[in-house]
GROMACS .gro file of C-alpha atoms in nm:
model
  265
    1UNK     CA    1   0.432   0.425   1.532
    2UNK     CA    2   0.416   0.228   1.232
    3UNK     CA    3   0.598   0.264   0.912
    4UNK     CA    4   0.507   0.113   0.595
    5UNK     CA    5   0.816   0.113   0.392
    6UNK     CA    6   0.738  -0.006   0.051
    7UNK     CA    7   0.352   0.036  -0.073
    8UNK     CA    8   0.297   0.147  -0.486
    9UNK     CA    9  -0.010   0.357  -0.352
   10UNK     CA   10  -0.008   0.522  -0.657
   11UNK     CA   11  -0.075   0.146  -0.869
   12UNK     CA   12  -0.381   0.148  -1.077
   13UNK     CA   13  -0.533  -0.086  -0.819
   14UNK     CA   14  -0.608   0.200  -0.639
   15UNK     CA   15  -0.767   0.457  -0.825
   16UNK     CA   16  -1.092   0.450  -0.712
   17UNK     CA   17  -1.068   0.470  -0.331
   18UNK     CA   18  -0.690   0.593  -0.298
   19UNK     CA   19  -0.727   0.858  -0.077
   20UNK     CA   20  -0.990   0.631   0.162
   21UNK     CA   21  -0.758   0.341   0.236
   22UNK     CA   22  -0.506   0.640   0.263
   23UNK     CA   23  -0.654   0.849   0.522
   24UNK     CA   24  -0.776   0.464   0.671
   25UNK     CA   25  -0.397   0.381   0.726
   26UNK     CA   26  -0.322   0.669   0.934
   27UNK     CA   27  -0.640   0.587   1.153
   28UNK     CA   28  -0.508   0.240   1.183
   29UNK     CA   29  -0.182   0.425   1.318
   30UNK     CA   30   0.038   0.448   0.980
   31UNK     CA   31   0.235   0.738   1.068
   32UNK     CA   32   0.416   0.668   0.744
   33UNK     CA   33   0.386   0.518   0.382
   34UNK     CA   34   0.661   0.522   0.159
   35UNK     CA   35   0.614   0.502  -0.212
   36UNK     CA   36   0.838   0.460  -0.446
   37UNK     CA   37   0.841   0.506  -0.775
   38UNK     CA   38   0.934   0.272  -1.051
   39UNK     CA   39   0.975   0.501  -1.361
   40UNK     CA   40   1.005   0.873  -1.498
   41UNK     CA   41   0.614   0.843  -1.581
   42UNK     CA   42   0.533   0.796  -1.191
   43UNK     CA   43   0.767   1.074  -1.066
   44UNK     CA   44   0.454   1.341  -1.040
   45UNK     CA   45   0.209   1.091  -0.935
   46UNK     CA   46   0.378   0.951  -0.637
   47UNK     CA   47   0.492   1.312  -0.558
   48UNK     CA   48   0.110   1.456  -0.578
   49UNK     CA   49   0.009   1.168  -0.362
   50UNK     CA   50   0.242   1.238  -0.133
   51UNK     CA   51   0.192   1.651  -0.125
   52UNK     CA   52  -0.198   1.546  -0.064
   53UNK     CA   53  -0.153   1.283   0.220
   54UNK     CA   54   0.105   1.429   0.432
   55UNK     CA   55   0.199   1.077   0.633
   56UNK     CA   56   0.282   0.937   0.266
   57UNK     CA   57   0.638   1.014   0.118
   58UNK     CA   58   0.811   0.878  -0.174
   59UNK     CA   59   1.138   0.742  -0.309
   60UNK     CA   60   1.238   0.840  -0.705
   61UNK     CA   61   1.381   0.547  -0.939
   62UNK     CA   62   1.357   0.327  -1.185
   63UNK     CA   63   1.300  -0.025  -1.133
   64UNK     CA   64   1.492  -0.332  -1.346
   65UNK     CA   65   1.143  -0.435  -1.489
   66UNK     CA   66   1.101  -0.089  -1.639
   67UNK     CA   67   1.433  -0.014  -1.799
   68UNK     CA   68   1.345  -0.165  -2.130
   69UNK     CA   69   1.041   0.116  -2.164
   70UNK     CA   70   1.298   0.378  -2.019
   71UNK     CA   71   1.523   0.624  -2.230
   72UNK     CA   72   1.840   0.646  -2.082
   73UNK     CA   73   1.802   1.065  -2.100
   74UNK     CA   74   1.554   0.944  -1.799
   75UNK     CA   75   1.823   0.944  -1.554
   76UNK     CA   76   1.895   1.292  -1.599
   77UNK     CA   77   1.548   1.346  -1.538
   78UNK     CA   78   1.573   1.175  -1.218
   79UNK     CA   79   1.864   1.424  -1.146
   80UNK     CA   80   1.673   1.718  -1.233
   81UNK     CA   81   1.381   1.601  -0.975
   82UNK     CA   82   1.605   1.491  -0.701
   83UNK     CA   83   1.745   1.875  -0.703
   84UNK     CA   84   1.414   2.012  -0.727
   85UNK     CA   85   1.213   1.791  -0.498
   86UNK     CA   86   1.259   1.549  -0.122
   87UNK     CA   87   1.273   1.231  -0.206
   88UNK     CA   88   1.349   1.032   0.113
   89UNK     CA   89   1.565   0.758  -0.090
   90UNK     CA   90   1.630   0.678  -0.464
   91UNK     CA   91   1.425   0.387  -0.532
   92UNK     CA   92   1.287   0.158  -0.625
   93UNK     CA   93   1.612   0.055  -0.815
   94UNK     CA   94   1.784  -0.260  -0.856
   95UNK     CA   95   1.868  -0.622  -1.050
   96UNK     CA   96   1.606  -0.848  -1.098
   97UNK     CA   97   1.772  -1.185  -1.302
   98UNK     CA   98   1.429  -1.373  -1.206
   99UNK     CA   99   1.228  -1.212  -1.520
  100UNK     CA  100   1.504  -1.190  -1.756
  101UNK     CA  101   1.892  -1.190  -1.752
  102UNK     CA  102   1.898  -1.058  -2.186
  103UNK     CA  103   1.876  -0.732  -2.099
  104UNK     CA  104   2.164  -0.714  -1.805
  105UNK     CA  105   2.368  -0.437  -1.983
  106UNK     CA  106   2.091  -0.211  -1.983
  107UNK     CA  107   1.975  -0.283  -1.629
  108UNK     CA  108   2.312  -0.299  -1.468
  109UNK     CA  109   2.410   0.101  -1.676
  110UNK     CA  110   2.018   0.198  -1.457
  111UNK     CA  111   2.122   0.041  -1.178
  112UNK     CA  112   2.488   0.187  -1.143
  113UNK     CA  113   2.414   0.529  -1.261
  114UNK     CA  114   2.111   0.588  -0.995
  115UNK     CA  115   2.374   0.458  -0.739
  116UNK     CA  116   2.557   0.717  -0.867
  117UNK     CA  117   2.308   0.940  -0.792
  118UNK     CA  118   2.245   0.813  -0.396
  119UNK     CA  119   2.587   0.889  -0.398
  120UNK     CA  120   2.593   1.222  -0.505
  121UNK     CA  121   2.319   1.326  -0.303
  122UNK     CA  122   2.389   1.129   0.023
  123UNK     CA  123   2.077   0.938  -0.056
  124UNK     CA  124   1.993   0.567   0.097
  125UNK     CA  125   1.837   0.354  -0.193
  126UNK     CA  126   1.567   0.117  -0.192
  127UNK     CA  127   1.640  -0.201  -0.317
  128UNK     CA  128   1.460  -0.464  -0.589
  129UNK     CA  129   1.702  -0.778  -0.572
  130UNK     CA  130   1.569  -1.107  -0.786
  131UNK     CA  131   1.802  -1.376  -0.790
  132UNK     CA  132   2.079  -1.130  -0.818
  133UNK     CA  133   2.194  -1.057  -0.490
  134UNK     CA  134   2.577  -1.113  -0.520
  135UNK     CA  135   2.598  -0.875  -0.845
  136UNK     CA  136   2.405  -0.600  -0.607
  137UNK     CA  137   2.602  -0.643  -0.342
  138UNK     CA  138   2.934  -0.580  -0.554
  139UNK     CA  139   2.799  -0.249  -0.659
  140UNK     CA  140   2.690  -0.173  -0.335
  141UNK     CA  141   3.045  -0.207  -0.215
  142UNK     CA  142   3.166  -0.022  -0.504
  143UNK     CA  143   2.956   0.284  -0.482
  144UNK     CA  144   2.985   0.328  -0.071
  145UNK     CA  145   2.620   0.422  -0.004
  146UNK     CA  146   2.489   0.555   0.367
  147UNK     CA  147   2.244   0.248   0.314
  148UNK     CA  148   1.929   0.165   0.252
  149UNK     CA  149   1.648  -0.088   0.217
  150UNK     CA  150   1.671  -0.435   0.058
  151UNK     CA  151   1.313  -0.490   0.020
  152UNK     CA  152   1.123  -0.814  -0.029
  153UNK     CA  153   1.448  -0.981   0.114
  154UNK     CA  154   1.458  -1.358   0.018
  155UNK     CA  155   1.872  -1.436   0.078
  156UNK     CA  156   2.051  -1.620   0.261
  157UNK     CA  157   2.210  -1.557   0.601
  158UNK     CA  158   2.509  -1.473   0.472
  159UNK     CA  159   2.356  -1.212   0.223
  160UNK     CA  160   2.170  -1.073   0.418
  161UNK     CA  161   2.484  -1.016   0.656
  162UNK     CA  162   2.674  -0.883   0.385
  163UNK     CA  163   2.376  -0.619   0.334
  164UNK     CA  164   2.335  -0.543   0.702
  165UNK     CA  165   2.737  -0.453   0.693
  166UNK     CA  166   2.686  -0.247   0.432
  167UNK     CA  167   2.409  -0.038   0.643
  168UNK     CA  168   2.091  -0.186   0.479
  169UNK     CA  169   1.759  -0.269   0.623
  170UNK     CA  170   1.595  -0.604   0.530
  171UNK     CA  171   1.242  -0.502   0.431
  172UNK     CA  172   0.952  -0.789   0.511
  173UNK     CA  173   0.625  -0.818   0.447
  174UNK     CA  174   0.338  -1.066   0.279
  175UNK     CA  175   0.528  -1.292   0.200
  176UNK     CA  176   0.638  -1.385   0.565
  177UNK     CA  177   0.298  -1.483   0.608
  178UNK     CA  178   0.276  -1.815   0.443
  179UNK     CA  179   0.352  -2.081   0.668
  180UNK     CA  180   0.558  -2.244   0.302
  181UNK     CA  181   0.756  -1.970   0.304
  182UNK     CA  182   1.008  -2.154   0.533
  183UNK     CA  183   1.318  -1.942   0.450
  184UNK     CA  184   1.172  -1.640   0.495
  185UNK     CA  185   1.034  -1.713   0.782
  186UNK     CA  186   1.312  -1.854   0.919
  187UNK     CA  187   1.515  -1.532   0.847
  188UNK     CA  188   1.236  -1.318   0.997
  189UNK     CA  189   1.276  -1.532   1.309
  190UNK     CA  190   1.650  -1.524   1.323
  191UNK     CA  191   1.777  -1.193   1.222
  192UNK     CA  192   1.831  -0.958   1.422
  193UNK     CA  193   1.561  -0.715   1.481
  194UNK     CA  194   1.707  -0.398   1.432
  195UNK     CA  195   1.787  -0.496   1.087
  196UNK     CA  196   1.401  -0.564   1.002
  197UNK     CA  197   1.169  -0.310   0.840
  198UNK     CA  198   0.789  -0.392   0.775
  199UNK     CA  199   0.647  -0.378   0.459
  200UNK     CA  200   0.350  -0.411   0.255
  201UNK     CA  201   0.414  -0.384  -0.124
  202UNK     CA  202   0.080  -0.306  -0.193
  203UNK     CA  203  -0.065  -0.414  -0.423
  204UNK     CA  204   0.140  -0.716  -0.499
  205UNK     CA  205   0.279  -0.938  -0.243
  206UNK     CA  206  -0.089  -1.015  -0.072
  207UNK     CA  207  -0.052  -1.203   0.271
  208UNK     CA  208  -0.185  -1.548   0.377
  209UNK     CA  209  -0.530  -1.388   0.453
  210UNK     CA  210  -0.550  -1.174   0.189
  211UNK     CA  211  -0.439  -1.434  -0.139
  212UNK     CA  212  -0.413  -1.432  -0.488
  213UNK     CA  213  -0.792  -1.319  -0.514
  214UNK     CA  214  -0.792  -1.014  -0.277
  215UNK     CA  215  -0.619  -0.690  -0.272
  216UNK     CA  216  -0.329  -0.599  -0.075
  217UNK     CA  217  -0.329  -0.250   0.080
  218UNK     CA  218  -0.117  -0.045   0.371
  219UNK     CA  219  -0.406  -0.186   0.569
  220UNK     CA  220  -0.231  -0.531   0.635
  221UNK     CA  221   0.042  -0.384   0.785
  222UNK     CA  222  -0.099  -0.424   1.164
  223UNK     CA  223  -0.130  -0.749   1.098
  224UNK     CA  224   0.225  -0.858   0.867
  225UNK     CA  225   0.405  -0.686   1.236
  226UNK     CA  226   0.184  -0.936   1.482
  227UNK     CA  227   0.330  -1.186   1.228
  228UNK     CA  228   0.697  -1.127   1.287
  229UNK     CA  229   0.622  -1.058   1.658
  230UNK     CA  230   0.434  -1.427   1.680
  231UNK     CA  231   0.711  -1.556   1.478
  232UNK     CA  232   0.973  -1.359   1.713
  233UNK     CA  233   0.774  -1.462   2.064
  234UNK     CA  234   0.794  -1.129   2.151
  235UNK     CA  235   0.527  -0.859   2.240
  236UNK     CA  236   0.414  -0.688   1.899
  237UNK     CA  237   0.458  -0.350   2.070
  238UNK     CA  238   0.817  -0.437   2.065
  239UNK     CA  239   0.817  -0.500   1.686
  240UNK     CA  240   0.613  -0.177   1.620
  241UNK     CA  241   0.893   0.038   1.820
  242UNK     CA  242   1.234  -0.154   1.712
  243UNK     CA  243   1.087  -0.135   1.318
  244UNK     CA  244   0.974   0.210   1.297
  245UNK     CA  245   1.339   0.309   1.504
  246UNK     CA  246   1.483   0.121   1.241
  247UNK     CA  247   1.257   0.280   0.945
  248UNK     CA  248   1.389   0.618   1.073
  249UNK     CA  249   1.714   0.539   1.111
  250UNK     CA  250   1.826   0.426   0.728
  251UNK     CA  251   1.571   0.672   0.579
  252UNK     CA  252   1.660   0.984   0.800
  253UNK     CA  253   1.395   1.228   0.624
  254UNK     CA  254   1.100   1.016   0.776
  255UNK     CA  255   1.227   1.180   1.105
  256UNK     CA  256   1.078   1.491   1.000
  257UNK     CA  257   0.737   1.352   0.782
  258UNK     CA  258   0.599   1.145   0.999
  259UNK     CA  259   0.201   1.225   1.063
  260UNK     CA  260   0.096   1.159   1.442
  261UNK     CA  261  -0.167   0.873   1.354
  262UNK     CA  262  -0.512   0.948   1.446
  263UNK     CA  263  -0.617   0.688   1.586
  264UNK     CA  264  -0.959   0.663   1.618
  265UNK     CA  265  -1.108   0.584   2.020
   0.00000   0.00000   0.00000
């Protein structure tokens, strides 16, 4: 089993052949793509890819980058579909201080009120963090969430600690790949493996061998787990196993959505 936890299948980058590289995933053995939203205009497009593909699933939120094009009657919306829909996890929510720290009121009332909502709901959340981990992690602790998944992670030790006490997955992916990337790397190596998830972010976050020029797609993900299991020295069967247990285990609806991949012989 393999579990892609963050992929934006529904990003414009794949409208023409969407349901190929789909269908291509679960040959590859994807048992599982998880795609989240990032505001109230994708709610019925990651939902209809997801009710046509039945290995993909998807999270509901709205992401930091998007709250200046949000109306704050959108997390009401985002209510209203939570009650009336399966989201596995309210995400992709967060603080992202990288882009821009001038609109931190708004995206700190997003952020709170859609922990709100995990809460409410007994929801894990999926995690954007830029260069605002410590302010996430106080909210975290605030709120009392049954966990989640800090994806893209790119802390420190001690962060990333603090998020694995607080039940949270770390989430990597291309960006593990580069042989710069000497932090992440280093954390990939060093933490332990129970707290990993594998990743994609498709389309953004291309590998090594895809780069700036190619396209990123769920169909790197074979390749991001030899990665961490090179990186590891240890058998990639054993990352495949240990990172799909670990998939399963913060986002407890996957237990029940996962496709059987079809591999092809």
């Amino acid at each position: 089993m393999l579990i892609d936890t963050h992929c934006h299948l529904d990003a414009p980058e794949f409208d023409a052949d969407r349901d190929n590289i789909a269908e291509q995933a679960l040959q590859q053995g994807v048992s599982n793509i998880v795609i989240p939203a990032v505001a109230r205009e994708h709610f019925d497009s990651v939902i209809q890819i997801c009710l046509k593909h039945q290995h993909c699933t998807y999270a509901l939120g709205i992401h930091p980058m998007y709250v200046d094009k949000s109306q704050l009657s959108d997390i009401e919306t985002l209510k209203t579909y939570i009650d009336n829909n399966n989201p596995v996890a309210i995400g992709e929510i967060g603080l992202d201080y990288f882009v821009t720290k001038s609109n931190l009121q708004l995206q700190t009332y997003f952020f709170t009120e859609q922990l709100k909502l995990a809460k409410q709901h007994d929801l894990p959340v999926i995690l954007h963090v830029r260069n605002a981990i410590d302010d996430v992690l106080k909210y975290l602790r605030l709120y009392q969430l049954s966990g989640g998944i800090a994806h893209a992670f790119n802390g420190s030790f001690q962060q990333a600690e603090q998020l694995i006490a607080l039940g949270f997955k770390l989430g990597f992916g291309g960006a593990m790949t580069y042989s710069r990337a000497l932090k992440i790397r280093e954390l990939a190596r060093k933490l332990p493996l129970e707290s990993i998830v594998l990743e994609t972010d498709s389309p953004d976050i291309p590998p090594e061998w895809v780069g700036a020029e190619g396209r990123n797609t769920p169909l790197e993900l074979n390749k991001i787990a030899q990665v961490l299991a090179d990186l590891r020295g240890v058998n990639v069967a054993q990352v495949l196993d240990i990172t799909s247990a670990n998939a399963l285990k913060v986002l407890p609806k996957l237990a029940d959505l996962c496709t059987p991949p079809h591999v092809l012989l």
